[in-house]
């Protein structure tokens, strides 16, 4: 039911639970019992409840904003060629570059 995007049916179910004055934990239990897909989690329900309490009952999903990847493949390739034995953590010295991002880029570049 709840992946990264909430469809309109899921939203309506959450809105129903909220209007029924159920707290997030109770709503999560009710949704799991009714739909048995096991994908509802308390964090998602809590986030939607916060949205409802602010007066926002809009069905559209908002962009939560992800940072752009700042790893430059060509720069990374040059660094790896100069020092191929370095650990991943040395490649992730730029701000906002995680080890996961570096690992993914290295796999694309060098097939590690």
CSV table of C-alpha atoms in Angstrom, one decimal:
chain,number,residue,atom,x,y,z
A,1,UNK,CA,0.0,0.0,0.0
A,2,UNK,CA,2.7,2.5,0.9
A,3,UNK,CA,5.8,2.7,-1.2
A,4,UNK,CA,7.6,5.9,-1.9
A,5,UNK,CA,4.4,7.2,-3.6
A,6,UNK,CA,0.9,7.1,-2.1
A,7,UNK,CA,-1.8,6.7,-4.6
A,8,UNK,CA,-5.3,8.2,-4.3
A,9,UNK,CA,-6.8,5.1,-2.8
A,10,UNK,CA,-4.1,4.9,-0.1
A,11,UNK,CA,-4.5,8.6,0.6
A,12,UNK,CA,-8.3,8.2,1.0
A,13,UNK,CA,-7.8,5.3,3.4
A,14,UNK,CA,-5.4,7.4,5.5
A,15,UNK,CA,-7.8,10.3,5.4
A,16,UNK,CA,-10.6,8.1,6.6
A,17,UNK,CA,-8.5,6.8,9.5
A,18,UNK,CA,-7.5,10.4,10.5
A,19,UNK,CA,-11.1,11.6,10.3
A,20,UNK,CA,-12.2,8.6,12.4
A,21,UNK,CA,-9.9,10.1,15.1
A,22,UNK,CA,-7.5,7.1,15.1
A,23,UNK,CA,-3.9,7.7,16.1
A,24,UNK,CA,-1.1,6.7,13.8
A,25,UNK,CA,-0.4,3.4,15.5
A,26,UNK,CA,-4.1,2.4,15.4
A,27,UNK,CA,-4.4,3.5,11.8
A,28,UNK,CA,-1.4,1.5,10.8
A,29,UNK,CA,-2.8,-1.6,12.6
A,30,UNK,CA,-6.2,-1.1,10.9
A,31,UNK,CA,-4.7,-0.7,7.5
A,32,UNK,CA,-2.5,-3.8,7.8
A,33,UNK,CA,-5.5,-5.8,9.1
A,34,UNK,CA,-7.8,-4.7,6.3
A,35,UNK,CA,-5.4,-4.9,3.3
A,36,UNK,CA,-2.9,-7.5,4.5
A,37,UNK,CA,-0.2,-6.2,2.2
A,38,UNK,CA,2.1,-5.3,5.1
A,39,UNK,CA,3.4,-2.1,3.5
A,40,UNK,CA,1.8,0.5,5.8
A,41,UNK,CA,4.2,1.8,8.4
A,42,UNK,CA,3.7,4.1,11.3
A,43,UNK,CA,6.2,6.7,9.9
A,44,UNK,CA,4.3,7.1,6.7
A,45,UNK,CA,1.0,7.4,8.5
A,46,UNK,CA,2.4,9.9,10.9
A,47,UNK,CA,3.8,12.0,8.1
A,48,UNK,CA,0.3,12.0,6.4
A,49,UNK,CA,-1.4,12.8,9.7
A,50,UNK,CA,0.9,15.8,10.1
A,51,UNK,CA,-0.1,17.0,6.6
A,52,UNK,CA,-3.8,16.6,7.4
A,53,UNK,CA,-3.5,18.5,10.7
A,54,UNK,CA,-1.9,21.4,8.9
A,55,UNK,CA,-5.1,21.6,6.8
A,56,UNK,CA,-3.5,20.1,3.7
A,57,UNK,CA,-5.9,17.6,2.3
A,58,UNK,CA,-4.6,17.7,-1.2
A,59,UNK,CA,-4.3,14.3,-3.0
A,60,UNK,CA,-1.1,15.2,-4.8
A,61,UNK,CA,2.3,13.8,-3.6
A,62,UNK,CA,4.8,16.4,-2.8
A,63,UNK,CA,8.4,16.2,-3.8
A,64,UNK,CA,10.5,15.5,-0.7
A,65,UNK,CA,13.6,16.7,-2.5
A,66,UNK,CA,16.6,14.6,-3.0
A,67,UNK,CA,20.0,16.1,-3.3
A,68,UNK,CA,21.5,16.0,-6.8
A,69,UNK,CA,24.4,13.6,-7.1
A,70,UNK,CA,27.6,15.7,-7.0
A,71,UNK,CA,30.0,12.9,-7.9
A,72,UNK,CA,31.6,13.6,-11.3
A,73,UNK,CA,32.4,10.4,-13.1
A,74,UNK,CA,35.4,11.8,-15.0
A,75,UNK,CA,37.0,13.2,-11.8
A,76,UNK,CA,36.3,10.0,-10.0
A,77,UNK,CA,37.9,8.0,-12.9
A,78,UNK,CA,41.0,10.1,-12.7
A,79,UNK,CA,41.3,9.7,-8.9
A,80,UNK,CA,40.9,5.9,-9.2
A,81,UNK,CA,43.5,5.7,-11.9
A,82,UNK,CA,46.0,7.7,-9.8
A,83,UNK,CA,45.3,5.7,-6.6
A,84,UNK,CA,43.5,2.5,-7.4
A,85,UNK,CA,44.1,0.9,-4.0
A,86,UNK,CA,42.3,3.6,-1.9
A,87,UNK,CA,39.3,2.7,0.2
A,88,UNK,CA,35.9,4.0,-0.9
A,89,UNK,CA,35.8,6.5,2.0
A,90,UNK,CA,38.7,8.4,0.5
A,91,UNK,CA,36.7,9.0,-2.6
A,92,UNK,CA,33.8,10.5,-0.7
A,93,UNK,CA,35.5,13.6,0.7
A,94,UNK,CA,33.3,16.0,-1.1
A,95,UNK,CA,30.2,17.3,0.9
A,96,UNK,CA,27.0,15.4,0.1
A,97,UNK,CA,28.7,12.5,-1.5
A,98,UNK,CA,27.9,9.3,0.4
A,99,UNK,CA,29.8,6.0,0.3
A,100,UNK,CA,26.8,4.5,-1.5
A,101,UNK,CA,27.0,7.1,-4.2
A,102,UNK,CA,30.7,6.5,-4.7
A,103,UNK,CA,30.2,2.7,-4.7
A,104,UNK,CA,27.5,3.0,-7.4
A,105,UNK,CA,29.6,5.3,-9.6
A,106,UNK,CA,32.7,3.1,-9.2
A,107,UNK,CA,30.7,0.0,-10.2
A,108,UNK,CA,29.6,1.9,-13.4
A,109,UNK,CA,33.2,3.0,-14.1
A,110,UNK,CA,35.3,0.1,-13.2
A,111,UNK,CA,33.0,-2.9,-12.7
A,112,UNK,CA,34.3,-3.5,-9.1
